[in-house]
Structure formats: C-alpha cells, structure tokens
Amino acid sequence: MITKIGLAIYDSSLYSDLVDHFSKHSDRYDLPVKLRSGKDCMAKLEETKLDILIIEAVLPNVNGTEIARTFYFRNNLKDSPGIILISSIQAFDVFLEHMDMGRISYLLKPVNVEFLDREIDRIQSYRLGDFSESERILIHSIENSSDKTSKYAYTEKLVTNILNDFGINQRYKGAIYLRHAILLSVFEIGRYDYLLKEIIIDLSGRYNRPIGSISSLISKTVSMAKFKNRKFSKLIFNGYDLNKNMTPKEFIFRISDFVRLSINN
C-alpha cells in the first residue's frame, strides 16, 4: 500500500534529504505535498488527503507545532493523519497534549531516515487497525470523549503526578525519558512485552541520543525516587520492600501496570 506523505520542512538540507529518500522509494511512498514555508500551509494541506504529515516545528512566519495540531484535530480522530514533528529541541509537551500517542511521533534533528521509515510504518499500522483489542477500546474512548480530553492527556497527567509524588520532576535530566518510557509501556505493552531494553532503543532513536546515555539517565533518576510517606507508594508498590534499591525495570513496569489498570477501569 502506498503511503501519502505531506512535507512541510524549512531546513533546506533536511528537505532535500527527505524528498530524495521518498522519491527513491516510490513503491512505498507518494509525496503529493511538498512545502518549504508556512505560507498558505493549511490551505495546501487541506487540498489533499494525507496519511502522514511530516512537519518542522518552526516554519517561516508560523508555528509548525500549531499547524500540526490543527491539521490533526480537523477531522474525527479515526480519519486524522499521522503526524511526525521534527525539531532541534526536546520541548514536545504542548505538541502531545490531547493527542493519541499511536498516531504521532517526535523526532530530533538530525533525522535518521531508517528510523523515520519505521515510525511511518508504526503509525500507519496503528491507523489502519493493526492493534490489540485493548487499544481499540482506548481509541473508542478517545473518539467519543465529550470533553475532548483524550485518554493520552489523562494518562500523561497521571504519570506526571506519580513521578512528582516520588520527587521526580523536570529538574532531573532523565525525567523526560523516564516518563516517556512509562507511557510507551502503558500504551504499547504488547509491542515491548516488558523488555526495557527495547523501550530504551526506541527512545534512543526518538531523541537521537546514545542508548547508554538514556539508560544511565533513567537509572540515575529512578535512584532519586522517594517512597516514604508517598500516597502512590502503597498503591503501586504494595508488597515490595522499598528499603531495597529498585531497578529501573521494576519502577517503570510497576507504574505502567498500575496506570494501565487505572485508565481502563
């Protein structure tokens, strides 16, 4: 099946690389929309039904993040395109708010085209229905949300509150990776099957950082967690000896199991 790709990329080198890559793989991709600026961007994007929009966070005269979100939310969720936002900075919270994690990706420059291909495949597989029954239930709840607050937004807030309760916030360098690891485990446990290494490999590609660096930062951040007299300690770690050093795997998957049960009840 041919995937229809829309590009809105200002970076001339990246634009050339992506156009060249997709052109060389015309058996897989169609590239009906190629934009270099934000001028009339929404109007041109509206003219063509796309499967995936790849857009740079900063475009001349416009906010690429806002365009991406507007384009994503213009239709019923089941008809929304996948969005891949490309940026030079690790500030993606605003982009992710209220969005279905299965349909989006956030890549840092420089972009690895092999990883980009995998993300396109992942998003397309998700959009076209190749996911578990639990994920179908999750998507159904998002599409029928009367207050437009998605399960992802609620889940992200719950995970953030849990981490904050354990004393982990954005002042720790590894907090962003730890939170993302938990969210990946919550939403895609079938894909990772409790294998933390696979999640870290995924994060390494998403953030364009060495696997060892992300693993080390996550471990250091988990070691800073405080469990005594914390409201989530008994709920999540009941029966666990909190006087022992907790491994990142135990920390991440116990929290993700708790969160998954919470959002599906």
mmCIF file of C-alpha atoms in Angstrom:
data_model
loop_
_atom_site.group_PDB
_atom_site.id
_atom_site.type_symbol
_atom_site.label_atom_id
_atom_site.label_comp_id
_atom_site.label_asym_id
_atom_site.label_seq_id
_atom_site.Cartn_x
_atom_site.Cartn_y
_atom_site.Cartn_z
ATOM 1 C CA MET A 1 0.000 0.000 0.000
ATOM 2 C CA ILE A 2 1.288 3.449 -0.935
ATOM 3 C CA THR A 3 1.533 5.913 1.957
ATOM 4 C CA LYS A 4 0.680 9.505 1.074
ATOM 5 C CA ILE A 5 3.189 11.837 2.716
ATOM 6 C CA GLY A 6 2.965 15.593 3.166
ATOM 7 C CA LEU A 7 6.158 17.565 3.851
ATOM 8 C CA ALA A 8 6.365 20.998 5.450
ATOM 9 C CA ILE A 9 10.094 21.444 6.021
ATOM 10 C CA TYR A 10 12.059 24.726 6.040
ATOM 11 C CA ASP A 11 15.523 23.252 6.694
ATOM 12 C CA SER A 12 16.908 23.041 3.136
ATOM 13 C CA SER A 13 19.263 20.125 3.813
ATOM 14 C CA LEU A 14 16.603 18.084 5.587
ATOM 15 C CA TYR A 15 14.029 18.925 2.906
ATOM 16 C CA SER A 16 16.355 17.713 0.150
ATOM 17 C CA ASP A 17 17.231 14.543 2.044
ATOM 18 C CA LEU A 18 13.590 13.643 2.658
ATOM 19 C CA VAL A 19 12.409 14.421 -0.875
ATOM 20 C CA ASP A 20 15.267 12.326 -2.229
ATOM 21 C CA HIS A 21 14.515 9.465 0.184
ATOM 22 C CA PHE A 22 10.795 9.313 -0.579
ATOM 23 C CA SER A 23 11.411 9.661 -4.329
ATOM 24 C CA LYS A 24 13.788 6.694 -4.262
ATOM 25 C CA HIS A 25 11.085 4.635 -2.558
ATOM 26 C CA SER A 26 8.156 5.497 -4.819
ATOM 27 C CA ASP A 27 6.951 1.911 -4.465
ATOM 28 C CA ARG A 28 6.109 2.745 -0.839
ATOM 29 C CA TYR A 29 5.512 6.494 -0.764
ATOM 30 C CA ASP A 30 3.638 9.168 -2.658
ATOM 31 C CA LEU A 31 4.654 12.768 -1.968
ATOM 32 C CA PRO A 32 1.770 14.965 -3.165
ATOM 33 C CA VAL A 33 2.527 17.883 -0.803
ATOM 34 C CA LYS A 34 5.988 19.483 -0.579
ATOM 35 C CA LEU A 35 6.175 22.791 1.282
ATOM 36 C CA ARG A 36 9.169 24.898 2.312
ATOM 37 C CA SER A 37 7.355 27.569 4.317
ATOM 38 C CA GLY A 38 4.244 28.170 6.343
ATOM 39 C CA LYS A 39 2.635 30.452 3.783
ATOM 40 C CA ASP A 40 -0.790 29.067 2.896
ATOM 41 C CA CYS A 41 0.307 25.860 4.593
ATOM 42 C CA MET A 42 -3.077 24.845 5.996
ATOM 43 C CA ALA A 43 -4.883 25.596 2.744
ATOM 44 C CA LYS A 44 -2.489 23.418 0.746
ATOM 45 C CA LEU A 45 -2.615 20.617 3.286
ATOM 46 C CA GLU A 46 -6.414 20.656 3.192
ATOM 47 C CA GLU A 47 -6.411 20.075 -0.562
ATOM 48 C CA THR A 48 -5.008 16.551 -0.280
ATOM 49 C CA LYS A 49 -5.959 13.639 1.941
ATOM 50 C CA LEU A 50 -2.709 12.536 3.591
ATOM 51 C CA ASP A 51 -1.745 9.502 5.620
ATOM 52 C CA ILE A 52 1.233 11.158 7.295
ATOM 53 C CA LEU A 53 2.235 14.794 7.718
ATOM 54 C CA ILE A 54 5.926 15.398 8.412
ATOM 55 C CA ILE A 55 6.346 18.953 9.610
ATOM 56 C CA GLU A 56 9.104 21.038 11.115
ATOM 57 C CA ALA A 57 8.285 22.666 14.461
ATOM 58 C CA VAL A 58 9.478 26.074 13.282
ATOM 59 C CA LEU A 59 8.461 27.378 9.865
ATOM 60 C CA PRO A 60 8.812 30.938 8.499
ATOM 61 C CA ASN A 61 6.108 33.192 9.954
ATOM 62 C CA VAL A 62 4.159 30.342 11.543
ATOM 63 C CA ASN A 63 4.306 27.850 14.395
ATOM 64 C CA GLY A 64 4.666 24.407 12.859
ATOM 65 C CA THR A 65 3.507 22.767 16.088
ATOM 66 C CA GLU A 66 0.191 24.652 15.962
ATOM 67 C CA ILE A 67 -0.311 23.755 12.298
ATOM 68 C CA ALA A 68 0.367 20.098 13.082
ATOM 69 C CA ARG A 69 -2.174 20.077 15.902
ATOM 70 C CA THR A 70 -4.799 21.945 13.853
ATOM 71 C CA PHE A 71 -4.366 19.550 10.954
ATOM 72 C CA TYR A 72 -4.533 16.567 13.307
ATOM 73 C CA PHE A 73 -7.753 17.681 15.030
ATOM 74 C CA ARG A 74 -9.593 18.913 11.933
ATOM 75 C CA ASN A 75 -11.445 15.592 11.497
ATOM 76 C CA ASN A 76 -12.805 12.769 13.585
ATOM 77 C CA LEU A 77 -9.826 11.030 15.191
ATOM 78 C CA LYS A 78 -10.239 7.897 13.115
ATOM 79 C CA ASP A 79 -9.763 9.975 9.949
ATOM 80 C CA SER A 80 -6.875 12.052 11.269
ATOM 81 C CA PRO A 81 -3.484 11.675 9.622
ATOM 82 C CA GLY A 82 -0.434 10.589 11.487
ATOM 83 C CA ILE A 83 1.851 13.453 12.479
ATOM 84 C CA ILE A 84 5.640 13.415 12.689
ATOM 85 C CA LEU A 85 7.016 16.629 14.148
ATOM 86 C CA ILE A 86 10.702 17.385 13.624
ATOM 87 C CA SER A 87 12.601 19.762 15.870
ATOM 88 C CA SER A 88 16.028 20.687 17.205
ATOM 89 C CA ILE A 89 14.868 20.902 20.818
ATOM 90 C CA GLN A 90 13.335 18.481 23.308
ATOM 91 C CA ALA A 91 10.204 20.500 24.044
ATOM 92 C CA PHE A 92 7.256 18.420 22.934
ATOM 93 C CA ASP A 93 4.709 18.586 25.790
ATOM 94 C CA VAL A 94 2.497 21.151 24.040
ATOM 95 C CA PHE A 95 2.594 19.129 20.830
ATOM 96 C CA LEU A 96 1.481 15.916 22.563
ATOM 97 C CA GLU A 97 -1.376 17.370 24.608
ATOM 98 C CA HIS A 98 -4.693 15.586 23.903
ATOM 99 C CA MET A 99 -3.145 13.575 21.059
ATOM 100 C CA ASP A 100 -3.302 9.827 20.562
ATOM 101 C CA MET A 101 0.223 8.528 21.073
ATOM 102 C CA GLY A 102 -0.170 5.787 18.498
ATOM 103 C CA ARG A 103 -0.654 8.312 15.696
ATOM 104 C CA ILE A 104 2.212 10.698 16.391
ATOM 105 C CA SER A 105 5.980 10.857 16.613
ATOM 106 C CA TYR A 106 8.506 13.475 17.622
ATOM 107 C CA LEU A 107 11.958 13.306 16.060
ATOM 108 C CA LEU A 108 15.043 15.348 16.824
ATOM 109 C CA LYS A 109 17.499 16.504 14.202
ATOM 110 C CA PRO A 110 19.497 15.054 12.562
ATOM 111 C CA VAL A 111 16.812 12.692 11.304
ATOM 112 C CA ASN A 112 17.688 9.060 10.713
ATOM 113 C CA VAL A 113 15.658 8.063 7.635
ATOM 114 C CA GLU A 114 15.670 4.381 8.589
ATOM 115 C CA PHE A 115 14.085 5.222 11.916
ATOM 116 C CA LEU A 116 11.711 7.603 10.122
ATOM 117 C CA ASP A 117 10.590 4.718 7.896
ATOM 118 C CA ARG A 118 9.910 2.584 10.977
ATOM 119 C CA GLU A 119 7.889 5.358 12.585
ATOM 120 C CA ILE A 120 5.834 5.785 9.417
ATOM 121 C CA ASP A 121 5.166 2.034 9.363
ATOM 122 C CA ARG A 122 4.267 2.062 13.070
ATOM 123 C CA ILE A 123 1.828 4.952 12.701
ATOM 124 C CA GLN A 124 0.248 3.530 9.555
ATOM 125 C CA SER A 125 -0.168 0.124 11.173
ATOM 126 C CA TYR A 126 -1.876 1.780 14.125
ATOM 127 C CA ARG A 127 -4.096 3.995 11.958
ATOM 128 C CA LEU A 128 -5.191 1.095 9.778
ATOM 129 C CA GLY A 129 -6.287 -1.021 12.705
ATOM 130 C CA ASP A 130 -3.372 -3.365 13.379
ATOM 131 C CA PHE A 131 -3.617 -3.121 17.144
ATOM 132 C CA SER A 132 -4.940 -5.064 20.088
ATOM 133 C CA GLU A 133 -8.477 -5.118 21.452
ATOM 134 C CA SER A 134 -7.405 -3.090 24.493
ATOM 135 C CA GLU A 135 -6.025 -0.419 22.156
ATOM 136 C CA ARG A 136 -9.276 -0.465 20.177
ATOM 137 C CA ILE A 137 -11.171 0.207 23.401
ATOM 138 C CA LEU A 138 -8.761 3.032 24.166
ATOM 139 C CA ILE A 139 -9.227 4.652 20.750
ATOM 140 C CA HIS A 140 -13.005 4.296 21.030
ATOM 141 C CA SER A 141 -12.943 6.140 24.335
ATOM 142 C CA ILE A 142 -10.850 8.923 22.796
ATOM 143 C CA GLU A 143 -13.110 9.337 19.754
ATOM 144 C CA ASN A 144 -16.214 9.550 21.913
ATOM 145 C CA SER A 145 -14.793 11.854 24.562
ATOM 146 C CA SER A 146 -17.371 14.588 25.120
ATOM 147 C CA ASP A 147 -14.942 16.986 26.803
ATOM 148 C CA LYS A 148 -12.252 16.457 24.131
ATOM 149 C CA THR A 149 -9.818 15.266 26.792
ATOM 150 C CA SER A 150 -8.118 12.190 25.397
ATOM 151 C CA LYS A 151 -7.009 9.151 27.314
ATOM 152 C CA TYR A 152 -3.460 10.098 26.448
ATOM 153 C CA ALA A 153 -3.787 13.505 28.111
ATOM 154 C CA TYR A 154 -5.259 11.918 31.234
ATOM 155 C CA THR A 155 -2.590 9.224 31.262
ATOM 156 C CA GLU A 156 0.221 11.717 30.794
ATOM 157 C CA LYS A 157 -1.111 13.766 33.704
ATOM 158 C CA LEU A 158 -1.432 10.691 35.918
ATOM 159 C CA VAL A 159 2.136 9.562 35.143
ATOM 160 C CA THR A 160 3.435 13.082 35.784
ATOM 161 C CA ASN A 161 1.595 13.227 39.130
ATOM 162 C CA ILE A 162 3.015 9.843 40.161
ATOM 163 C CA LEU A 163 6.556 10.892 39.319
ATOM 164 C CA ASN A 164 6.106 14.200 41.115
ATOM 165 C CA ASP A 165 4.793 12.341 44.158
ATOM 166 C CA PHE A 166 8.017 10.326 44.189
ATOM 167 C CA GLY A 167 10.045 13.536 43.988
ATOM 168 C CA ILE A 168 10.904 13.219 40.301
ATOM 169 C CA ASN A 169 10.360 16.336 38.228
ATOM 170 C CA GLN A 170 11.885 18.135 35.268
ATOM 171 C CA ARG A 171 14.984 19.222 37.185
ATOM 172 C CA TYR A 172 16.280 15.690 36.683
ATOM 173 C CA LYS A 173 17.787 15.214 33.227
ATOM 174 C CA GLY A 174 16.388 11.702 32.943
ATOM 175 C CA ALA A 175 12.818 12.609 33.913
ATOM 176 C CA ILE A 176 11.695 13.196 30.335
ATOM 177 C CA TYR A 177 12.981 9.778 29.247
ATOM 178 C CA LEU A 178 11.579 8.038 32.302
ATOM 179 C CA ARG A 179 8.108 9.475 31.744
ATOM 180 C CA HIS A 180 8.189 8.614 28.047
ATOM 181 C CA ALA A 181 9.317 5.055 28.865
ATOM 182 C CA ILE A 182 6.352 4.614 31.206
ATOM 183 C CA LEU A 183 3.921 5.999 28.617
ATOM 184 C CA LEU A 184 5.279 3.683 25.923
ATOM 185 C CA SER A 185 4.836 0.746 28.280
ATOM 186 C CA VAL A 186 1.284 1.807 29.119
ATOM 187 C CA PHE A 187 0.117 2.130 25.534
ATOM 188 C CA GLU A 188 2.279 -0.415 23.742
ATOM 189 C CA ILE A 189 2.917 -3.220 26.218
ATOM 190 C CA GLY A 190 2.191 -5.799 23.517
ATOM 191 C CA ARG A 191 4.973 -4.370 21.418
ATOM 192 C CA TYR A 192 7.596 -4.195 24.160
ATOM 193 C CA ASP A 193 6.462 -7.158 26.298
ATOM 194 C CA TYR A 194 8.131 -5.835 29.473
ATOM 195 C CA LEU A 195 11.508 -5.550 27.745
ATOM 196 C CA LEU A 196 13.012 -2.292 28.986
ATOM 197 C CA LYS A 197 15.917 -2.613 26.576
ATOM 198 C CA GLU A 198 13.529 -2.391 23.620
ATOM 199 C CA ILE A 199 11.938 0.758 25.038
ATOM 200 C CA ILE A 200 15.343 2.370 25.553
ATOM 201 C CA ILE A 201 16.349 1.519 21.976
ATOM 202 C CA ASP A 202 13.135 3.187 20.801
ATOM 203 C CA LEU A 203 13.829 6.276 22.926
ATOM 204 C CA SER A 204 17.364 6.415 21.594
ATOM 205 C CA GLY A 205 16.005 6.739 18.072
ATOM 206 C CA ARG A 206 13.322 9.234 19.009
ATOM 207 C CA TYR A 207 15.688 11.569 20.872
ATOM 208 C CA ASN A 208 18.778 10.867 18.794
ATOM 209 C CA ARG A 209 20.845 10.068 21.909
ATOM 210 C CA PRO A 210 23.075 7.064 22.619
ATOM 211 C CA ILE A 211 21.356 4.069 24.191
ATOM 212 C CA GLY A 212 23.840 4.048 27.059
ATOM 213 C CA SER A 213 23.207 7.717 27.821
ATOM 214 C CA ILE A 214 19.433 7.288 28.056
ATOM 215 C CA SER A 215 19.769 4.108 30.113
ATOM 216 C CA SER A 216 22.159 5.811 32.523
ATOM 217 C CA LEU A 217 19.971 8.892 32.927
ATOM 218 C CA ILE A 218 16.886 6.760 33.602
ATOM 219 C CA SER A 219 18.774 4.702 36.203
ATOM 220 C CA LYS A 220 20.077 7.807 37.978
ATOM 221 C CA THR A 221 16.618 9.369 38.008
ATOM 222 C CA VAL A 222 14.977 6.235 39.431
ATOM 223 C CA SER A 223 17.628 6.129 42.164
ATOM 224 C CA MET A 224 16.469 9.593 43.294
ATOM 225 C CA ALA A 225 12.858 8.485 43.855
ATOM 226 C CA LYS A 226 11.473 8.913 47.361
ATOM 227 C CA PHE A 227 8.879 6.401 48.526
ATOM 228 C CA LYS A 228 8.421 7.043 52.245
ATOM 229 C CA ASN A 229 5.021 8.526 53.128
ATOM 230 C CA ARG A 230 4.113 8.983 49.472
ATOM 231 C CA LYS A 231 0.473 8.444 48.518
ATOM 232 C CA PHE A 232 1.242 6.295 45.477
ATOM 233 C CA SER A 233 3.736 4.018 47.241
ATOM 234 C CA LYS A 234 1.202 1.579 48.689
ATOM 235 C CA LEU A 235 -0.991 1.693 45.599
ATOM 236 C CA ILE A 236 1.814 0.819 43.202
ATOM 237 C CA PHE A 237 4.449 -0.986 45.246
ATOM 238 C CA ASN A 238 2.331 -2.886 47.757
ATOM 239 C CA GLY A 239 4.300 -5.876 48.997
ATOM 240 C CA TYR A 240 7.604 -4.583 47.654
ATOM 241 C CA ASP A 241 10.481 -3.923 50.054
ATOM 242 C CA LEU A 242 11.030 -0.216 49.479
ATOM 243 C CA ASN A 243 14.213 -0.333 51.525
ATOM 244 C CA LYS A 244 15.861 -2.233 48.677
ATOM 245 C CA ASN A 245 17.277 -0.487 45.646
ATOM 246 C CA MET A 246 14.628 -0.587 42.949
ATOM 247 C CA THR A 247 15.703 -1.329 39.410
ATOM 248 C CA PRO A 248 14.511 0.926 36.560
ATOM 249 C CA LYS A 249 12.674 -2.066 35.084
ATOM 250 C CA GLU A 250 10.733 -2.689 38.310
ATOM 251 C CA PHE A 251 9.964 1.012 38.691
ATOM 252 C CA ILE A 252 8.786 1.561 35.120
ATOM 253 C CA PHE A 253 6.696 -1.568 34.671
ATOM 254 C CA ARG A 254 5.037 -1.486 38.100
ATOM 255 C CA ILE A 255 3.941 2.084 37.440
ATOM 256 C CA SER A 256 2.816 1.320 33.882
ATOM 257 C CA ASP A 257 0.773 -1.688 35.052
ATOM 258 C CA PHE A 258 -0.916 0.467 37.691
ATOM 259 C CA VAL A 259 -1.639 3.255 35.187
ATOM 260 C CA ARG A 260 -2.971 0.850 32.554
ATOM 261 C CA LEU A 261 -5.421 -0.626 35.032
ATOM 262 C CA SER A 262 -6.451 2.842 36.185
ATOM 263 C CA ILE A 263 -7.255 4.211 32.733
ATOM 264 C CA ASN A 264 -9.145 1.110 31.606
ATOM 265 C CA ASN A 265 -11.401 0.919 34.674
#
